[in-house]
Coordinates of C-alpha atoms in Angstrom, one line a residue:
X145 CA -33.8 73.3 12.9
X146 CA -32.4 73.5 16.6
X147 CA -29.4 75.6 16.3
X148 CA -29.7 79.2 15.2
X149 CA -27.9 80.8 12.4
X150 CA -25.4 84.3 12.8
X151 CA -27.6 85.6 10.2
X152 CA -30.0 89.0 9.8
X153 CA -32.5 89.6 7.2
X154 CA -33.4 93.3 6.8
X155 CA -36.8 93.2 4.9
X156 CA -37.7 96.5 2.9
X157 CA -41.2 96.6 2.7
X158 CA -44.2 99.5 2.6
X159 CA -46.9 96.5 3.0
X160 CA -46.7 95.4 7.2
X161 CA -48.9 92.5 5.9
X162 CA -45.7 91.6 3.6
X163 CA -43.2 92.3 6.3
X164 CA -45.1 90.2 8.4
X165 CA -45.3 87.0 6.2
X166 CA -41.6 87.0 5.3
X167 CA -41.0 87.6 8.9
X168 CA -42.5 84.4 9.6
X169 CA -41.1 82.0 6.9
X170 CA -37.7 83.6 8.0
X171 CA -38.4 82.0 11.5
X172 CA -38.9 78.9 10.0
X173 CA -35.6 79.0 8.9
X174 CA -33.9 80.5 12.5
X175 CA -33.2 83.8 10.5
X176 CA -33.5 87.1 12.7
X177 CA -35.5 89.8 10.8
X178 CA -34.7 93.6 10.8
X179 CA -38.1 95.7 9.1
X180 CA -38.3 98.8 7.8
X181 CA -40.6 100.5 5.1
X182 CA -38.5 102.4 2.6
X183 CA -35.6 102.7 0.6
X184 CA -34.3 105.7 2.8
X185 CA -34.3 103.4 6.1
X186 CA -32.8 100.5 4.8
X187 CA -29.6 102.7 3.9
X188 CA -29.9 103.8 7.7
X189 CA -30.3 100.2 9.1
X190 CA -27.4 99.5 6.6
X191 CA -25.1 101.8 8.4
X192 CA -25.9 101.1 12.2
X193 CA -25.6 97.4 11.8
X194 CA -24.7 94.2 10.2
X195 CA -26.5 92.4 7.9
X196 CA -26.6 89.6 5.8
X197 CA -29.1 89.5 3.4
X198 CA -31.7 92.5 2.3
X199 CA -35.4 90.8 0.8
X200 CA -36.9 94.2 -0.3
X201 CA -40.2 95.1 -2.7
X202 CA -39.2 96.3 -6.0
X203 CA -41.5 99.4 -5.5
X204 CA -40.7 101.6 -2.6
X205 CA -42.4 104.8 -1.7
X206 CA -39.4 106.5 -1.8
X207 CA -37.5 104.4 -4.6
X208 CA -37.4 101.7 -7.0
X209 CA -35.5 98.5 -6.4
X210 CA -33.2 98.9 -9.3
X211 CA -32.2 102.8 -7.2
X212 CA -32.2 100.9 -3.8
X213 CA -29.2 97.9 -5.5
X214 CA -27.6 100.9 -7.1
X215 CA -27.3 102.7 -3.6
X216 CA -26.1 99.2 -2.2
X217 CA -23.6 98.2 -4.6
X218 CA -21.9 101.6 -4.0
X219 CA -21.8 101.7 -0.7
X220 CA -18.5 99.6 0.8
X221 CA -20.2 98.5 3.6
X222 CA -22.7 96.7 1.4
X223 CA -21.7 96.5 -1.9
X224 CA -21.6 92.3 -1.0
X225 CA -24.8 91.7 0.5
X226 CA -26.6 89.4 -1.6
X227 CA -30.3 91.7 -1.8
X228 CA -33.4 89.3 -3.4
X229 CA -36.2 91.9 -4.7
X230 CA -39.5 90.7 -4.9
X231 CA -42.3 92.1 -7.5
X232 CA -45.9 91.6 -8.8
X233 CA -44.5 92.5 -12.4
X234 CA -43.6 90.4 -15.2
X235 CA -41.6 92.9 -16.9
X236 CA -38.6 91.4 -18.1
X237 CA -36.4 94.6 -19.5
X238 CA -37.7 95.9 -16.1
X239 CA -36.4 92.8 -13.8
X240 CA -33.1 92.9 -16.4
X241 CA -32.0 96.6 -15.2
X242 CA -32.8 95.6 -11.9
X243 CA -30.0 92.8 -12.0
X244 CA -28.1 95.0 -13.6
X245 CA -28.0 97.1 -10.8
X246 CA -27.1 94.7 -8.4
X247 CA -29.9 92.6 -7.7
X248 CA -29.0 88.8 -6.8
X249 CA -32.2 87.4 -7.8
X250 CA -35.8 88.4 -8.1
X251 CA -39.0 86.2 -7.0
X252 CA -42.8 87.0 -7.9
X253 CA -44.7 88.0 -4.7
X254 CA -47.6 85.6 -6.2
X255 CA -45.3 82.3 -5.8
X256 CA -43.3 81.2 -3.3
X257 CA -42.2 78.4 -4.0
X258 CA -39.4 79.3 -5.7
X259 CA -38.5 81.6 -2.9
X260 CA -38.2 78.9 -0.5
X261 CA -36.7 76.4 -2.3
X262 CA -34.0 79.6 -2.4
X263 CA -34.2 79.4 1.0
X264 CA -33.4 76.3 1.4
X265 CA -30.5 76.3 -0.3
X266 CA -29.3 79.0 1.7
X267 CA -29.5 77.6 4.6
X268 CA -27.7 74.4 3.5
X269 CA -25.3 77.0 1.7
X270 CA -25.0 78.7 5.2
X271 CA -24.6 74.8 7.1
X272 CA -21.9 73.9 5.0
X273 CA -19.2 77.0 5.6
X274 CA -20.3 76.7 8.9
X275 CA -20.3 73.5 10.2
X276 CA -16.6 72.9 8.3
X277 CA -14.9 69.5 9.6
X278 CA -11.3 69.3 9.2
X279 CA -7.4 70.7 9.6
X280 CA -6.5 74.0 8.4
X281 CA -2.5 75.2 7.9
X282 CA -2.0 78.9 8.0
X283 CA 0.4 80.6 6.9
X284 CA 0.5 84.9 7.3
X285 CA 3.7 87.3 8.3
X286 CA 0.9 89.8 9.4
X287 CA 0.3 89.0 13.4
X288 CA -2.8 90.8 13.2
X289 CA -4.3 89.2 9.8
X290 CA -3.1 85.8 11.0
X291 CA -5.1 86.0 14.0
X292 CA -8.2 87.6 12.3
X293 CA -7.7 84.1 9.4
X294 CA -7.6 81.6 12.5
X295 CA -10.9 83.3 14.1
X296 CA -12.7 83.0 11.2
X297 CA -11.5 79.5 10.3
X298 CA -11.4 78.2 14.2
X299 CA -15.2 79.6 14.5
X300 CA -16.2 77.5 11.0
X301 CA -15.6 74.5 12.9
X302 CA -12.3 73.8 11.2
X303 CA -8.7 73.4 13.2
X304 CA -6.4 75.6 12.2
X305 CA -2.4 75.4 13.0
X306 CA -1.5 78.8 12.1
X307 CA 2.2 80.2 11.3
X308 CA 3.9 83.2 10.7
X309 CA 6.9 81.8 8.3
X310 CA 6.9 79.3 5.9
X311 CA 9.5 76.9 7.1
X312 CA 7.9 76.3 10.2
X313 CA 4.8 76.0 8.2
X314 CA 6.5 73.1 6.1
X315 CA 8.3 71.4 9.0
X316 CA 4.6 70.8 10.4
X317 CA 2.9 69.9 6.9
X318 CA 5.6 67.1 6.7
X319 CA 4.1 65.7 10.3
X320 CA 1.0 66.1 10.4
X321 CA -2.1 65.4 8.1
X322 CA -4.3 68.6 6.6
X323 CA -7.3 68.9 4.3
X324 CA -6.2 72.4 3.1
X325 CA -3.2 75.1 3.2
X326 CA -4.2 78.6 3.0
X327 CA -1.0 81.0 2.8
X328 CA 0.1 84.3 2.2
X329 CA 2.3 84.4 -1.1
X330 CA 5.1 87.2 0.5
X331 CA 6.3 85.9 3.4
X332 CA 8.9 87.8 5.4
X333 CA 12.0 84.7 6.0
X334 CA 14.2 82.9 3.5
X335 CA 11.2 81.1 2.0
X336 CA 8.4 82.6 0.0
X337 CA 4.8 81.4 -0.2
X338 CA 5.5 80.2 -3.6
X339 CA 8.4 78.7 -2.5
X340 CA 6.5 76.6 0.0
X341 CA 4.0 75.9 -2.9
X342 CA 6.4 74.4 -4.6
X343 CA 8.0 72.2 -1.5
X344 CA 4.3 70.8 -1.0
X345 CA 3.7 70.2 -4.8
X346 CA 7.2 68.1 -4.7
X347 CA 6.1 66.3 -2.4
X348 CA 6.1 62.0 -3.4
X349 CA 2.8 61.2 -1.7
X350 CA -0.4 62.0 -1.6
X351 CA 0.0 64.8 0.8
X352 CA 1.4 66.9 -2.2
X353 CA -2.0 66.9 -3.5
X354 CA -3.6 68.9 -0.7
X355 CA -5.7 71.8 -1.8
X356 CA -3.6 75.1 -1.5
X357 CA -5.3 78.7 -1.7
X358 CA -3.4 81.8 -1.8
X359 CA -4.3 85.2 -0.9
X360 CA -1.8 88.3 -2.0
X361 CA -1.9 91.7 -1.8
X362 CA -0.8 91.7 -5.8
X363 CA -4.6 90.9 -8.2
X364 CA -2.8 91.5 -12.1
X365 CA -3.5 88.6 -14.3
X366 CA -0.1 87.2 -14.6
X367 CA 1.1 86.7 -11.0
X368 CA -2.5 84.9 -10.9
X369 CA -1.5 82.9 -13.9
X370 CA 1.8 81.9 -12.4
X371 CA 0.6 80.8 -9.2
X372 CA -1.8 78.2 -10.9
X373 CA 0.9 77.2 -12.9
X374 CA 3.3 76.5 -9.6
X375 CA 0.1 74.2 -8.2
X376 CA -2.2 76.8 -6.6
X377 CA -6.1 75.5 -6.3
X378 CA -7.4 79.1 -5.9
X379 CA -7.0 82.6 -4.9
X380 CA -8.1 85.8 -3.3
X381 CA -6.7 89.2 -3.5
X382 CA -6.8 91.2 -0.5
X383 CA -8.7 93.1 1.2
X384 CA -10.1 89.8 1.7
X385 CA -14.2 89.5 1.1
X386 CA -14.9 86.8 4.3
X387 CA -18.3 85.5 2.9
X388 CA -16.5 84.6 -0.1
X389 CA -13.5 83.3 1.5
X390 CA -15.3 80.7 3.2
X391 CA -17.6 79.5 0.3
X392 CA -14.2 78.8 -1.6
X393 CA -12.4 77.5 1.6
X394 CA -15.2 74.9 1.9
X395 CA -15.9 74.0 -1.4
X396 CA -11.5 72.9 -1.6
X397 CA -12.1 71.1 1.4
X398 CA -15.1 69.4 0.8
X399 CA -13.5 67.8 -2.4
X400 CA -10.4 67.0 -1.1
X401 CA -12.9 65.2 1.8
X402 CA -14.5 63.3 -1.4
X403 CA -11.5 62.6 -3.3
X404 CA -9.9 61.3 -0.6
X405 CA -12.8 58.9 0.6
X406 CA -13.1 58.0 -2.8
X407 CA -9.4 57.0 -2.8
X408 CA -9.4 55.1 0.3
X409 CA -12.7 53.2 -1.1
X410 CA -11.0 52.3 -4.5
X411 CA -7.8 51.0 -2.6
X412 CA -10.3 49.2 -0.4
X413 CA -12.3 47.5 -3.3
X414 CA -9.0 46.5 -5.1
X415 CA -7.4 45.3 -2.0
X416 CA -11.0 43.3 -1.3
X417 CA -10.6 42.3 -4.7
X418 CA -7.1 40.2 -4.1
X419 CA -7.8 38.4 -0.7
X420 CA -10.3 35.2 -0.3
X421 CA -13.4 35.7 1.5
X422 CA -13.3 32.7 3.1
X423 CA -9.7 32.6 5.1
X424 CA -8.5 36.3 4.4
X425 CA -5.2 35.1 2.6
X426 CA -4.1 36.5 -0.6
X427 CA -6.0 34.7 -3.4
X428 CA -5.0 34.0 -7.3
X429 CA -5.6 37.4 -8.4
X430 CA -3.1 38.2 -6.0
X431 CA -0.7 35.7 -6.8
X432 CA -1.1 36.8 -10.8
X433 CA -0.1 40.5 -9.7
X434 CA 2.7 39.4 -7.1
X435 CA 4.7 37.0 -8.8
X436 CA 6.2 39.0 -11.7
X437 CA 7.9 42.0 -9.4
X438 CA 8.7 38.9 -6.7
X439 CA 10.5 36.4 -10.1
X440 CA 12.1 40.7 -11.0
X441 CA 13.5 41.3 -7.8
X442 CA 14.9 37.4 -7.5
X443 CA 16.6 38.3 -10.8
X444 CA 18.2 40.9 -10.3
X445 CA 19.2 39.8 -7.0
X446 CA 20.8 36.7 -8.4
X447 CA 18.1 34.7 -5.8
X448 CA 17.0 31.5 -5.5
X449 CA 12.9 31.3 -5.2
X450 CA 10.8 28.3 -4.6
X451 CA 6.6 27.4 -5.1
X452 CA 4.5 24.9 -3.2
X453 CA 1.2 23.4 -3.5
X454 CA -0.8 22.2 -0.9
X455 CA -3.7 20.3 -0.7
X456 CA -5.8 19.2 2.4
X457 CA -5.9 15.5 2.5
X458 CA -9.5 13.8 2.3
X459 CA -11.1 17.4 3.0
X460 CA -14.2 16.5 1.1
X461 CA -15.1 14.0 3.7
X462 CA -14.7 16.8 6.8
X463 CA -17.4 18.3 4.3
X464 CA -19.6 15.2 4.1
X465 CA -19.5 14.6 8.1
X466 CA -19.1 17.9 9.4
X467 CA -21.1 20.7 6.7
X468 CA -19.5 22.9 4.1
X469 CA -19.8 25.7 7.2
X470 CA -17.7 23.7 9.5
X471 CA -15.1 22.9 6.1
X472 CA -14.8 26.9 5.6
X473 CA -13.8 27.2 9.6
X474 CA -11.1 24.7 8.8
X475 CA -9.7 26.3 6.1
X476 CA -10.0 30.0 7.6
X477 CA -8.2 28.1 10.3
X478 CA -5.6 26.7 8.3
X479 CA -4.7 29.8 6.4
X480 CA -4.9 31.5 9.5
X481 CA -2.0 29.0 10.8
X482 CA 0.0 28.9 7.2
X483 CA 0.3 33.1 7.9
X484 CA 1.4 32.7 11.5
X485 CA 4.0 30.0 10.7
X486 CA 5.7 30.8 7.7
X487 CA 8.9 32.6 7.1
X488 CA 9.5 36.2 7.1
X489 CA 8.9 37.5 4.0
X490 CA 7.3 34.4 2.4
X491 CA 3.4 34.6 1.4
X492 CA 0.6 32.2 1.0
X493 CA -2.4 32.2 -0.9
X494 CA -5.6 30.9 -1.3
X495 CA -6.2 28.4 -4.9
X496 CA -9.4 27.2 -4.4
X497 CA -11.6 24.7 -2.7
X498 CA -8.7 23.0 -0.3
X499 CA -5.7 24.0 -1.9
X500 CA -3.2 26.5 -0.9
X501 CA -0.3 27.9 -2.9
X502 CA 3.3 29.1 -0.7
X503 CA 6.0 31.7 -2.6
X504 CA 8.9 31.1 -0.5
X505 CA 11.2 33.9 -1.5
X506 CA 15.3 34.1 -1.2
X507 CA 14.6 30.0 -0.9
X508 CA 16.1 27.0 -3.7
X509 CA 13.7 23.8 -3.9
X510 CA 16.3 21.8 -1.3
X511 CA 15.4 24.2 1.1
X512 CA 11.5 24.8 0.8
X513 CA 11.7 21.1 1.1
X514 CA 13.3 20.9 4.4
X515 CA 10.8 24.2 5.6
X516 CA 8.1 22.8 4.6
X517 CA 9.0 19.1 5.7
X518 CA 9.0 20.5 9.3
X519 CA 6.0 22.7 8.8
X520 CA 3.8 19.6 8.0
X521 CA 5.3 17.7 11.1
X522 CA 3.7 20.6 13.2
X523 CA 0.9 21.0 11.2
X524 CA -0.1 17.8 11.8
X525 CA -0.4 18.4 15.8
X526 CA -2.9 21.2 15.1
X527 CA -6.3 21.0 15.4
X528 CA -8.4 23.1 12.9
X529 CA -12.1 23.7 14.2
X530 CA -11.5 21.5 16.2
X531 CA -10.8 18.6 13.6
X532 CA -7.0 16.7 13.0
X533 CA -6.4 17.2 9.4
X534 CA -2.9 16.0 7.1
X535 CA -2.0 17.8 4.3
X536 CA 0.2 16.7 1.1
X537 CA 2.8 19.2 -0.6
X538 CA 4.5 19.7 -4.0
X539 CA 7.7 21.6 -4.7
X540 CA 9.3 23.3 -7.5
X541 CA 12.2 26.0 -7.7
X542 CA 15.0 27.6 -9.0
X543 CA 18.7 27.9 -7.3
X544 CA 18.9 31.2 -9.8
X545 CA 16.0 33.3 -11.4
X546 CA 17.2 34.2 -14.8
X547 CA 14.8 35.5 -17.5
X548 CA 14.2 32.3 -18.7
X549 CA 12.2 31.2 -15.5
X550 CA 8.7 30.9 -16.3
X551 CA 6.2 30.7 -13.7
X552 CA 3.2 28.6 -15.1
X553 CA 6.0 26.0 -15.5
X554 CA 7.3 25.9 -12.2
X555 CA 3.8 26.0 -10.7
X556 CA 3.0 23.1 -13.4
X557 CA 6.0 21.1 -12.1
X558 CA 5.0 21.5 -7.7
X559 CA 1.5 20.2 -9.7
X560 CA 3.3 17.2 -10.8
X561 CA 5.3 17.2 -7.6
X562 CA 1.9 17.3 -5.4
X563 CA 0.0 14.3 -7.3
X564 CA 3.0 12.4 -6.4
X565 CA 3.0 12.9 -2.5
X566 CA -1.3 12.3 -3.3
X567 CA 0.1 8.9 -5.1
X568 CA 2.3 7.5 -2.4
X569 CA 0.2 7.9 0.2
X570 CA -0.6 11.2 1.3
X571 CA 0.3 13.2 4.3
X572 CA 4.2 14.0 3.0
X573 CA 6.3 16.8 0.9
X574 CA 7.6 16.1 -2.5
X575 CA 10.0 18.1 -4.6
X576 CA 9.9 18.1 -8.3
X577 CA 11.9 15.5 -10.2
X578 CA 12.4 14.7 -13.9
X579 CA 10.6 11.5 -13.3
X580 CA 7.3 13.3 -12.6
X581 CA 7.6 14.5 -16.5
X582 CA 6.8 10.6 -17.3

């Protein structure tokens, strides 16, 4: 590792030999080491410094380690340091009292292995509530504990936009994009914290779904209770613990990180999963999902809608003289043009092999005619990897979508409308008629 950690191990040790070798493995790890040989001492070190963790012998000269966690755990300045105790014993109603007392965990002096696999996770414990990536909105009425909250949070890595009330607070959360809100629930202003819960849970989008985690004065179970209910993720009582704080700040954030990349993959995949490879347009599973809310919205507008089919004209033999890779340039090229060209509002999507398939929306049949009729005129002056290529078109519609429009039969009637513009000669629109029933 190339970056050191903020973090102090005192070790508690009679054995120098012992001191020594934890001393060292502790390097390894970019931990700074405070020694000392009894129980008595470590209280002293305890009280003229900070520390993180204590790794201590569970016999002392002077005490036991289940006496050293109970003089820990009482005193407020380290009743929260985690303190590992290390023993040569396999006495189990012995290593139970000692946890009792206090102790975090206990490793056997004659294996190590578990010890550093500990340490290890530790240090990717310490990594991750260090080394936070992402916005923070802060809200405190305290000038003094809001400026203590951004510190910690600012010196995390995280970027914190703190506030004092909760409508400013809200007025930024509608503009701008965070991965957590941490706020005071009494708020001096018109609007309470759980007020401003509330405001953010309403919210229609996704933002409303942002981690929030509330910190009170108040700790009775059934202000807790009905904060969760209101849409709280989590919750600290004050005086605020600020190891602990930031092992539950980063754990909300890290899972809002991973839901949200897993959303934006899953909206990815599906989208992948409605466009053609080959060109980029929409393709049929596309057109299945589109054309029911486009046929609802023409009914209730009282709207006219129109389908076309169309077919590149002798494309297999740009195929046979040019390669299948030169063929899937044409049509990228074509569907590329058909995009461009198209009106406002009407889409086009890719069939299969050389056929293409146009909604023209708010449009009767007499109409996509006369679009498309000019369409082909210019399509015909365009060059498509480099090769002239016609195409033929077929036509169906409605004037009026009503509920008895049915879609398989107007695509099954520009079908019928398209083998007729293939039967007279290519290169030409047709719109549906009766005739092309018989």
């Amino acid at each position: 590792m190339n970056r050191k950690y903020a973090v102090t191990i005192l070790i508690v040790d009679s054995s120098s030999l012992f001191q020594t070798m934890l001393s060292e493995i502790m390097e390894r790890y970019n931990f700074a080491t405070v020694t000392c040989k009894s129980g008595k001492e470590a209280l002293e070190v305890i009280e003229q410094q900070d520390i993180d963790m204590i790794f201590s012998a569970y016999h002392l000269d002077d005490m036991n380690g289940e006496e050293l966690c109970s003089m820990l755990r009482s005193n407020p300045k380290s009743k929260n340091i985690s303190t590992i105790l290390f023993t040569s014993e396999d006495n189990q109603q012995l290593l139970k009292q000692a946890l009792l007392a206090g102790a975090t965990d206990i490793f056997n002096k004659q294996d190590f292995s578990q010890f550093e696999l500990y340490l290890q996770r530790v240090t990717d414990s310490i990594t991750r509530r260090t080394n936070l990536i992402g916005r923070v909105l802060v809200i405190e009425d305290s000038p003094s504990q809001l400026l203590w909250m951004e510190d910690l949070l600012s010196c995390s890595g995280l970027e914190v936009d703190a506030f004092s009330s909760a409508e400013d607070a809200l007025v930024s959360f509608q503009y701008s994009d965070y991965d957590l809100v941490v706020t005071d629930i009494v708020l001096e202003g018109s609007m309470s914290g759980v007020s401003l819960v509330r405001e953010i849970r309403r919210h229609p989008s996704n933002k409303g779904l942002i981690p929030i985690f509330a910190v009170s004065a108040y700790n009775d179970s059934a202000r807790r209770m009905e904060l969760y209910h209101v849409g709280i993720n989590d919750y600290m009582s004050k005086p605020i613990i600020k190891e602990e704080l930031l092992y539950r700040i980063a754990t909300l954030i890290q899972n809002y990180q991973t839901l949200t990349e897993l959303t934006l993959e899953r909206e990815k995949l599906e989208t992948l999963a409605l466009l053609d490879s080959c060109t980029g347009l929409y393709n049929r599973n596309a057109f299945n999902q589109f054309i029911p809310k486009e046929l609802a919205n023409a009914e209730r507008n009282k709207a006219p809608i129109s389908i076309a089919v169309l077919d590149l004209d002798h494309f297999k033999n740009i195929n046979d003289e040019y390669g299948h890779d030169i063929g899937d340039k044409v049509l990228a090229d074509v569907g590329d043009w058909l995009k461009k060209t198209l009106r406002q509002g009407d889409i086009v999507f890719r069939w299969g092999g050389e056929e293409f398939v146009i909604l023209l929306t708010n449009c009767p049949p007499n109409d996509a005619t006369k679009v498309l009729e000019n369409k082909r005129i210019r399509f015909n002056k365009q060059r498509y990897a480099g090769i002239t290529i016609t195409a033929s078109i077929g036509i169906s519609g409605v004037t009026y979508v009503n509920k008895t429009t049915n879609t398989d039969q107007l695509f099954q009637e520009a079908d019928k409308a398209l083998y007729r513009a293939k039967e007279s000669g290519r290169n030409k629109v047709c719109c549906y008629q009766e005739e092309d029933c018989e």
